[in-house]
PDB file of C-alpha atoms in Angstrom:
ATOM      1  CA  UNK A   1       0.000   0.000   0.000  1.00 74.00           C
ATOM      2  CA  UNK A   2       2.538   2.423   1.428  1.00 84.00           C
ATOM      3  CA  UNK A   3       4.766   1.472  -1.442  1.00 86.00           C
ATOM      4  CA  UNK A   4       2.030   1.845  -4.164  1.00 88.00           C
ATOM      5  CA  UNK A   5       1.451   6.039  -3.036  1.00 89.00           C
ATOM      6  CA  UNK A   6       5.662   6.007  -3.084  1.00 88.00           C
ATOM      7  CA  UNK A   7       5.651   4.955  -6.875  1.00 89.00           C
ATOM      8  CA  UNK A   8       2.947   7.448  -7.468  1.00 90.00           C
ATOM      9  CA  UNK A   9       4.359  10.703  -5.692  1.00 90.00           C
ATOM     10  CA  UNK A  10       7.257   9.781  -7.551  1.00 87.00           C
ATOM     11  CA  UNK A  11       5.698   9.392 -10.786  1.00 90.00           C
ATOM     12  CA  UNK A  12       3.885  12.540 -10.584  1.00 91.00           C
ATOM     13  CA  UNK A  13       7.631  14.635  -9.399  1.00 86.00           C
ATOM     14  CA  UNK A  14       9.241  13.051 -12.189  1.00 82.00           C
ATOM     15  CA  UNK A  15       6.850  14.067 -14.703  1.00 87.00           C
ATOM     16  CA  UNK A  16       7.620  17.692 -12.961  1.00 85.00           C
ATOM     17  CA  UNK A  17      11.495  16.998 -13.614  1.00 79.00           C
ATOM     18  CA  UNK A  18      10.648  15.945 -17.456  1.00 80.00           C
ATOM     19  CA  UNK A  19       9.140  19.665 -17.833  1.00 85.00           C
ATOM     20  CA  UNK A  20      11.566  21.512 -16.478  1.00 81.00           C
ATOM     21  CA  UNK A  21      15.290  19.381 -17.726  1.00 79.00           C
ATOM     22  CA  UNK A  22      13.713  17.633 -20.697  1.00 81.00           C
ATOM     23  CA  UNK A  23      13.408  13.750 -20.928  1.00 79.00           C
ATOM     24  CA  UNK A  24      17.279  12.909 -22.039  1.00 85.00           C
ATOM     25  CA  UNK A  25      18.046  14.138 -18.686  1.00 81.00           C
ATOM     26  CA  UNK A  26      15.659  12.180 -17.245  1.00 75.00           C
ATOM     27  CA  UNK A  27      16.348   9.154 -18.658  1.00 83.00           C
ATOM     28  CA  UNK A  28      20.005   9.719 -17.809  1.00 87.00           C
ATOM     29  CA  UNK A  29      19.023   9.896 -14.032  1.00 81.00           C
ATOM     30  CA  UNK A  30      16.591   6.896 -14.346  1.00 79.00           C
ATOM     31  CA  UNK A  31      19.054   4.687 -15.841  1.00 85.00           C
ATOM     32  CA  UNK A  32      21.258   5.612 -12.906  1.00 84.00           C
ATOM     33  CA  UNK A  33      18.658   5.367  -9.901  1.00 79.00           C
ATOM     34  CA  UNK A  34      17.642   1.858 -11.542  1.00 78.00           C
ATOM     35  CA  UNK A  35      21.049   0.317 -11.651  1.00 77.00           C
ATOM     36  CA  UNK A  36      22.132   1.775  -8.483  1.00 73.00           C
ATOM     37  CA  UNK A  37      19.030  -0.001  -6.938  1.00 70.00           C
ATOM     38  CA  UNK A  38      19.698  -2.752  -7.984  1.00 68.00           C
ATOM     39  CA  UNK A  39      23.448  -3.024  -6.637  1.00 56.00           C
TER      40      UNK A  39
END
């Protein structure tokens, strides 16, 4: 439950993020939160 709102308030701040640095940037920083999760 707790886990599901996470995902969502961070779905919603990184569609924020997309506006304001553009989606290469994003991606850049998604690739890098991914694999540094899963270290």
């Amino acid at each position: 439950m707790i886990a599901l709102v996470y995902e969502m308030a961070f779905e919603s701040f990184f569609q924020v993020i997309k506006v304001e640095f553009g989606n290469e940037f994003v991606q850049t920083v998604f690739t890098g939160l991914t694999l540094d999760s899963q270290i």
